[in-house]
Coordinates of C-alpha atoms and ligand atoms in Angstrom, one line a residue:
X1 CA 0.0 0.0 0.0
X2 CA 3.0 2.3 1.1
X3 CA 4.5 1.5 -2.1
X4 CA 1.3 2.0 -4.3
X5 CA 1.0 5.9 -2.8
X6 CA 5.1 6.3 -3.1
X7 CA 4.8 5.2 -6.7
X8 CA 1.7 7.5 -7.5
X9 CA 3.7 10.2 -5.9
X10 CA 6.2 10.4 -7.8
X11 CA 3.8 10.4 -11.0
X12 CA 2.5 13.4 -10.1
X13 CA 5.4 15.2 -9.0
X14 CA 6.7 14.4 -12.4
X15 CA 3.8 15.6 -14.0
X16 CA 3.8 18.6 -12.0
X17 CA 7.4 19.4 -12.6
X18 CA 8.2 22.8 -14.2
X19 CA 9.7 21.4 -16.7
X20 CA 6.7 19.0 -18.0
X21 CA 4.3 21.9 -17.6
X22 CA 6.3 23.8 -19.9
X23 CA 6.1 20.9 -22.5
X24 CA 2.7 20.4 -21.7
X25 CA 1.7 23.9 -22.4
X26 CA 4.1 24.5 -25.6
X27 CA 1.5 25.0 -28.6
X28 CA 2.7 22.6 -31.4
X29 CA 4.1 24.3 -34.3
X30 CA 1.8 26.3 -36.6
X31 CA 2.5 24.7 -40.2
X32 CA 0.8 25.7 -43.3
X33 CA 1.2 23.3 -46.5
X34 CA 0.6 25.0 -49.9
X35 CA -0.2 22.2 -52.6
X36 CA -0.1 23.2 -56.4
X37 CA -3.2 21.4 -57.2
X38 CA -5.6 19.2 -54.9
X39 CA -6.9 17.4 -58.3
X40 CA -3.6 15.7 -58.4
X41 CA -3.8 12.2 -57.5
X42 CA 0.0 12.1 -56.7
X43 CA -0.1 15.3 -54.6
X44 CA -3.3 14.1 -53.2
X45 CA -2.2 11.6 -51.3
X46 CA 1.0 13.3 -50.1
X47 CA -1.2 16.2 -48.4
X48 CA -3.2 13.3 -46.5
X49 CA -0.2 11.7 -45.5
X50 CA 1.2 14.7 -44.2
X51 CA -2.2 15.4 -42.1
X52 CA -1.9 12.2 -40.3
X53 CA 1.9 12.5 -39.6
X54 CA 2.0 16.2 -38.2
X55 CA -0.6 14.8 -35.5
X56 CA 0.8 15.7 -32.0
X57 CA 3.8 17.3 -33.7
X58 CA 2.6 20.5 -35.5
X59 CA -1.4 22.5 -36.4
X60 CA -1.3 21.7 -40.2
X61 CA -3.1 24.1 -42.3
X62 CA -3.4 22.7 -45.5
X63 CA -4.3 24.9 -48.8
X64 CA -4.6 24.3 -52.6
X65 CA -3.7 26.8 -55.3
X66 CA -5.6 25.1 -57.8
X67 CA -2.9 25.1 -60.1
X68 CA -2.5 28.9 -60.1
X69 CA 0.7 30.5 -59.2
X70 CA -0.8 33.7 -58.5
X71 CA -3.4 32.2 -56.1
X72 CA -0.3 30.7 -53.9
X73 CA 1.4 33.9 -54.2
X74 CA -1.0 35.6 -52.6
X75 CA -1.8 32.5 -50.1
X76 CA 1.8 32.4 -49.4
X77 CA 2.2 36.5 -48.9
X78 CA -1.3 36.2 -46.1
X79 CA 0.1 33.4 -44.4
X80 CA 3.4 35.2 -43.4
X81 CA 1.6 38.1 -42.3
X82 CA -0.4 36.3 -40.6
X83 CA 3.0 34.7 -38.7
X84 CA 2.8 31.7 -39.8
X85 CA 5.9 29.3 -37.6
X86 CA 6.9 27.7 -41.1
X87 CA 5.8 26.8 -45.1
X88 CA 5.9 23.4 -46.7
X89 CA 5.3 24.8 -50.2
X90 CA 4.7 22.6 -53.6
X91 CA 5.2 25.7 -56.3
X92 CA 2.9 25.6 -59.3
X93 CA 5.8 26.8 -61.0
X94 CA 9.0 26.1 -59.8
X95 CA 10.9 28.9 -60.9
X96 CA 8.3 31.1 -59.5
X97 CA 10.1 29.6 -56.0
X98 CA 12.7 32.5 -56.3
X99 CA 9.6 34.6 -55.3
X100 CA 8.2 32.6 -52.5
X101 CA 11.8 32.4 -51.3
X102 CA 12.4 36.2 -51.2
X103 CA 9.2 36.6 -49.3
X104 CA 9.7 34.2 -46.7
X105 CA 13.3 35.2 -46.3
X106 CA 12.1 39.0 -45.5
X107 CA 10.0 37.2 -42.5
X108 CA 12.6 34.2 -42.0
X109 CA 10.3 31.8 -42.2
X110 CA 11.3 28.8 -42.8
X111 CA 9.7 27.4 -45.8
X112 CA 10.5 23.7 -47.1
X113 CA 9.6 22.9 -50.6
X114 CA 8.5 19.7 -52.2
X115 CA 8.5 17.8 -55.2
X116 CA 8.8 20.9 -57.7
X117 CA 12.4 21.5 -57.0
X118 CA 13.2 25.2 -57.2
X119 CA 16.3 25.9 -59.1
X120 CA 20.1 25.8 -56.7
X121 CA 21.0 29.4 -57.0
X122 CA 17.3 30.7 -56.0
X123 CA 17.7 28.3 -52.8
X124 CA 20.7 29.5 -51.7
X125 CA 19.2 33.2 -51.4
X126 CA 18.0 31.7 -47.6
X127 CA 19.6 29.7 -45.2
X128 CA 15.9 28.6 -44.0
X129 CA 14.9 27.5 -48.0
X130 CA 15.2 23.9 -48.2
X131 CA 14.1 20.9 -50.9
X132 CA 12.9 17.6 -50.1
X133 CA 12.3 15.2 -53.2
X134 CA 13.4 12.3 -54.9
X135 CA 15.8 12.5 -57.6
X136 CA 14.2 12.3 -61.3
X137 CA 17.7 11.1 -62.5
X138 CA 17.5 7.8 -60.6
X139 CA 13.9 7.3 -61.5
X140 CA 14.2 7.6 -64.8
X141 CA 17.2 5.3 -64.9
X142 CA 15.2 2.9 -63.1
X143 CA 12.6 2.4 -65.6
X144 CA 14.9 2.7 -68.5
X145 CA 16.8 -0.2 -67.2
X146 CA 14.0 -2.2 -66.7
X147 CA 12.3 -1.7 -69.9
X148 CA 15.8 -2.8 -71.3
X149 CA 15.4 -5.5 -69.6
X150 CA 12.2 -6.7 -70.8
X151 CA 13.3 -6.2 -74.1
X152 CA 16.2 -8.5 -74.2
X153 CA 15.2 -11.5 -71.7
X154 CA 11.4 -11.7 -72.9
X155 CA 10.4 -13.6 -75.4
X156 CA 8.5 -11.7 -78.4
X157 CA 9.3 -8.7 -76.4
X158 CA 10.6 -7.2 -79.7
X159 CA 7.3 -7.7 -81.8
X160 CA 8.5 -7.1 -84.9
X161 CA 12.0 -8.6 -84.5
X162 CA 13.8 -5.7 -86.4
X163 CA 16.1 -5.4 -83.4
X164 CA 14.4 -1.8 -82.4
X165 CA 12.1 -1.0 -79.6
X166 CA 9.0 0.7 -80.5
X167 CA 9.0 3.3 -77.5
X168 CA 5.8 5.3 -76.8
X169 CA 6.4 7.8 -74.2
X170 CA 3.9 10.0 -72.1
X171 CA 5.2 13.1 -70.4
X172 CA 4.1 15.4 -67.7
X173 CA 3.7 19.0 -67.4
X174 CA 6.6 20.7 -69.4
X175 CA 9.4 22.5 -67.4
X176 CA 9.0 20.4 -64.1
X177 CA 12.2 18.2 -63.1
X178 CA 10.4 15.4 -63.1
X179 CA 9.1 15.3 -66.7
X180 CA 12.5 16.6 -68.4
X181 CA 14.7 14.0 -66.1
X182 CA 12.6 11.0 -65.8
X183 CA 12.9 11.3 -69.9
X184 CA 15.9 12.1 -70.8
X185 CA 17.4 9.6 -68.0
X186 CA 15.1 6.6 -69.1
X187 CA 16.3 7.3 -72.8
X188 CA 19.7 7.0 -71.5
X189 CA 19.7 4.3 -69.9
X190 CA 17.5 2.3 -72.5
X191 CA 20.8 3.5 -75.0
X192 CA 23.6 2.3 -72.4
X193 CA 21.7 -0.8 -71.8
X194 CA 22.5 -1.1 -75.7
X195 CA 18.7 -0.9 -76.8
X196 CA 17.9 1.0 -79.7
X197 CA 14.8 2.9 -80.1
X198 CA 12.4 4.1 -82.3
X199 CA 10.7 7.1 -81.0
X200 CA 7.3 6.9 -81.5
X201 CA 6.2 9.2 -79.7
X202 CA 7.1 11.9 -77.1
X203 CA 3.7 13.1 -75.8
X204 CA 2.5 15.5 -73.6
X205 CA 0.0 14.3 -71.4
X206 CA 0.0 16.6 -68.2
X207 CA 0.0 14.0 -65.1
X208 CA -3.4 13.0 -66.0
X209 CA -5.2 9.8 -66.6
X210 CA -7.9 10.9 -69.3
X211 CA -5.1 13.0 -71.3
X212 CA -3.0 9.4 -71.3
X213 CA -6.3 7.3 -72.0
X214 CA -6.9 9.7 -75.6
X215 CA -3.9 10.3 -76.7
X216 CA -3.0 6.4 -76.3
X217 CA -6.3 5.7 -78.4
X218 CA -5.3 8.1 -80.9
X219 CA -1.7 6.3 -81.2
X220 CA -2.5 3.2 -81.4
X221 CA -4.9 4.4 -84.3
X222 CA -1.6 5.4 -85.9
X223 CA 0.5 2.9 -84.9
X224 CA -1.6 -0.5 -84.2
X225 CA 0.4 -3.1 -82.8
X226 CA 3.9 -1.6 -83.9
X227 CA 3.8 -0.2 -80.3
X228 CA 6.0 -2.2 -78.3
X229 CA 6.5 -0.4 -75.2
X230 CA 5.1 2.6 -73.1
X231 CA 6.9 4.5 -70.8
X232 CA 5.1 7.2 -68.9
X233 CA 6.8 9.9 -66.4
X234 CA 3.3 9.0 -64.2
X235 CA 1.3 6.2 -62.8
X236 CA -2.5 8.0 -63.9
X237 CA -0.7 9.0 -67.3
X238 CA 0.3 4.8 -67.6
X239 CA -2.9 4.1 -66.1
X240 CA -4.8 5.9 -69.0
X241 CA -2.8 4.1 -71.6
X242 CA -3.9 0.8 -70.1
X243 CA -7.9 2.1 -70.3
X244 CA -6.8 3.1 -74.0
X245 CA -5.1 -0.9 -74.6
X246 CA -7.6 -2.7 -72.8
X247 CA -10.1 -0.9 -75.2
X248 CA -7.7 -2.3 -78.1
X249 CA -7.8 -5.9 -76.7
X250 CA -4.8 -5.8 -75.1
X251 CA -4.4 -7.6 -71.2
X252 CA -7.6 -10.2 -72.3
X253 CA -4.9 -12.9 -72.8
X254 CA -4.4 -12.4 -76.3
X255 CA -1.8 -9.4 -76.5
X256 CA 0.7 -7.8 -74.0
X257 CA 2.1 -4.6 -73.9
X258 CA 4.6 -3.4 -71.2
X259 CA 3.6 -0.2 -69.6
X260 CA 5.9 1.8 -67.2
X261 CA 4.8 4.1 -64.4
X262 CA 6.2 6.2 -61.9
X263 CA 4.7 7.0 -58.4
X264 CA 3.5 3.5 -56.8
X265 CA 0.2 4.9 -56.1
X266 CA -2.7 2.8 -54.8
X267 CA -4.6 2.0 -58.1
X268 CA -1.1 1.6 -60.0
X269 CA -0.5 -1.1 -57.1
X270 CA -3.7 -3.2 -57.7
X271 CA -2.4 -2.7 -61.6
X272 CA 0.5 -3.9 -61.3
X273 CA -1.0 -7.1 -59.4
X274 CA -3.2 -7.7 -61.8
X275 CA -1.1 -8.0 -64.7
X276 CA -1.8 -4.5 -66.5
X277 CA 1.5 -2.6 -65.4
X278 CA 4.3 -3.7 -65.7
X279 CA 6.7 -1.7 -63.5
X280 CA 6.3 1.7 -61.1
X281 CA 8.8 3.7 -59.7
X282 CA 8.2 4.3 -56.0
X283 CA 7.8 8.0 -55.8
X284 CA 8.0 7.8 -51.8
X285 CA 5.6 9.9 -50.3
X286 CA 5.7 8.5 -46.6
X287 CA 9.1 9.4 -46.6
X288 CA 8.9 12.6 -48.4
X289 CA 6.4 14.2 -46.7
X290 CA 8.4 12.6 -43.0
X291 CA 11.5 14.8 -44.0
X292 CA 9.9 17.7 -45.2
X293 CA 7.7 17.8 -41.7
X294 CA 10.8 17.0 -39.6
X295 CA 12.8 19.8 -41.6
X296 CA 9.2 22.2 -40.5
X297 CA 9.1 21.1 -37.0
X298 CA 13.1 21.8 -36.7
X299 CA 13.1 25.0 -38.0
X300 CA 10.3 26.3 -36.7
X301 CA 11.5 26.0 -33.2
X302 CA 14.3 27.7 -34.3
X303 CA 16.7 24.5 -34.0
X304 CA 20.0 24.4 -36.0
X305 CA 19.6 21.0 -38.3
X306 CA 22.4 18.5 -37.5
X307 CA 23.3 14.8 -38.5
X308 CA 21.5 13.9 -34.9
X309 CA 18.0 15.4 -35.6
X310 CA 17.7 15.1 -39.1
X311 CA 18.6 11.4 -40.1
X312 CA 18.3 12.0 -43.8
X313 CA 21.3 13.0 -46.0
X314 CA 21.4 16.3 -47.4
X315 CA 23.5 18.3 -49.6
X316 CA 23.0 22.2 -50.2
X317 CA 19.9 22.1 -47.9
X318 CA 18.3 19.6 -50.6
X319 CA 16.9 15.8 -49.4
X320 CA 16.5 12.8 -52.4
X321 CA 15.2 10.5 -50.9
X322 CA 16.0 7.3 -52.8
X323 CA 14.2 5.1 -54.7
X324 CA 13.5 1.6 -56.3
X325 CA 11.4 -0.3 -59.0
X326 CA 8.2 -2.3 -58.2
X327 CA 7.7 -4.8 -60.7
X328 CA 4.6 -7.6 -61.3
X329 CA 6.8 -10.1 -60.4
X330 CA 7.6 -8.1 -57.0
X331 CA 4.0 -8.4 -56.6
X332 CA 4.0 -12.3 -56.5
X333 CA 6.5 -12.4 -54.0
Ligands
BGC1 C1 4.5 12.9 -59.8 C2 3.2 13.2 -60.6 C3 2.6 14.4 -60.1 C4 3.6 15.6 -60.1 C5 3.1 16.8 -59.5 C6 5.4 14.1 -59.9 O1 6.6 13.8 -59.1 O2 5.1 11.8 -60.4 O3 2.3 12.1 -60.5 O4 1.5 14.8 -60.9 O5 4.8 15.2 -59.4 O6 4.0 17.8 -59.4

């Protein structure tokens, strides 16, 4: 009995110390999160992951631009005055960054971009500018390796037999890292895996599902069955290419075509299990969206970032997080 009121004694002294009332009453972090465009699927899902990480740790306020640089301008410029504690900013444009940057640097506040990297020089303006992302070098190497791969280990792979892969490609929005890199670093690696490609076609399809869905339908009007491989910069662009092949048969058993995505989101997941993608690059937006609130939390309080609180490697206050390939074989494991 003694012991049982000793033990409950020294709870509440504990609780009651100075130093755990402090804690206790120390508002969390306010935190606002500026997203380009809520209709992205990608982005989406990286805003509601962020939402259920920042519980207990910071007051997330989260707000869309609707794809209008001007409208996140102006977000951005209320949300300082306002005083906010630190921005977790996804430009619309990301050399409109340089602008963001200038204004949060006149408040230094700390603002942490994501996945629209702003360019080096306009980050270096602020000590408290930082990027978290993934690189777009590695991920396009990733699926240019892989669709290399298929090419030369599976059987009728190369339809035709001419020795040439057929190479469809869908890109995202023009002028965003992700698009130009993921290209130009899948076409690389497709050329030093010693595959040689026919071009197709380089098409624009802006992130987005229905865009990849037509302009599939309206290439493989052009093409037919020449197509021997698609390679898209996004899981809903790859996605709508597979609505636009299943239309053409393809998937039923009777014809194949190997589709590459990029992101790993949910539905490309169930694709890739059942048999309609072939491969997606795991854009990593757990682990994205972990750094980039750490980063928040850190600066906010004013704490320097060091090797001890900040576990993820950085270079020139910018964070890749790294990535790997998921593959329908993966799947089965
Ligand atoms: C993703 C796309 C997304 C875009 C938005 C890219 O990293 O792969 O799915 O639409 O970011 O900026």
């Amino acid at each position: 009995m003694k012991n049982r009121v000793f033990r409950w004694g020294c709870l509440l002294m504990l609780l009651l110390s100075p130093l755990s009332i402090a804690r206790a009453q120390q508002p969390l972090p306010r935190i606002a999160v500026c997203i380009y465009n809520m209709a992205d699927t990608f982005m989406s899902g990286f805003s509601n992951g962020l939402e259920r990480m920042a519980q207990g740790l910071a007051t997330l306020t989260v707000m869309d631009s609707q794809n209008n640089q001007n409208t996140q301008n102006a977000q951005v410029d209320e949300l300082l005055a306002e005083g906010i504690d630190a921005l977790i900013v996804n430009p619309v444009d990301r050399t409109a960054a340089v602008y963001l940057i200038r204004m949060a640097m006149q408040k230094q506040t700390p603002i942490v971009f994501i996945n629209r990297e702003p360019l080096l020089e306009d980050l270096r303006l602020f000590n408290k500018a930082y990027y978290v992302g993934i690189d777009p070098k590695q991920q396009g190497s990733l699926s240019g390796e892989k669709a290399a791969w298929y090419f030369q280990n599976v059987p009728g792979a190369d339809r035709n037999g001419d020795g040439v892969m057929q190479l469809v490609l869908f890109k995202g929005e023009p002028g965003h890292q992700d698009t130009e890199l993921r290209t130009q670093y899948a076409l690389l690696a497709l050329k030093q895996c010693n595959v040689q490609v026919e071009l197709l076609s380089e098409d624009v399809a802006l992130w987005d599902r229905t865009l990849g869905q037509e302009h599939m339908a309206a290439l493989l009007n052009q093409y037919g069955d020449q197509i021997e491989c698609v390679i898209s910069n996004n899981d809903d662009m790859a996605l709508g290419a597979i609505d636009a092949l299943k239309a053409a048969d393809y998937f039923s058993g009777r014809k194949f075509m190997p589709v590459f995505g990029n992101d790993a989101t949910g539905l490309a997941m169930e694709a890739l299990e059942q048999g309609s993608l072939y491969a997606t690059v795991y854009n990593n937006a757990e682990a994205q969206g972990a750094a980039a609130l750490r980063l928040a939390v850190l600066l906010s309080k004013g704490e320097e970032v060091t090797e001890e609180n900040f576990s993820y490697s950085m270079q020139d206050r910018v964070v890749y997080i790294n990535s790997v390939i998921f593959t329908a074989d993966d799947m089965k494991h």
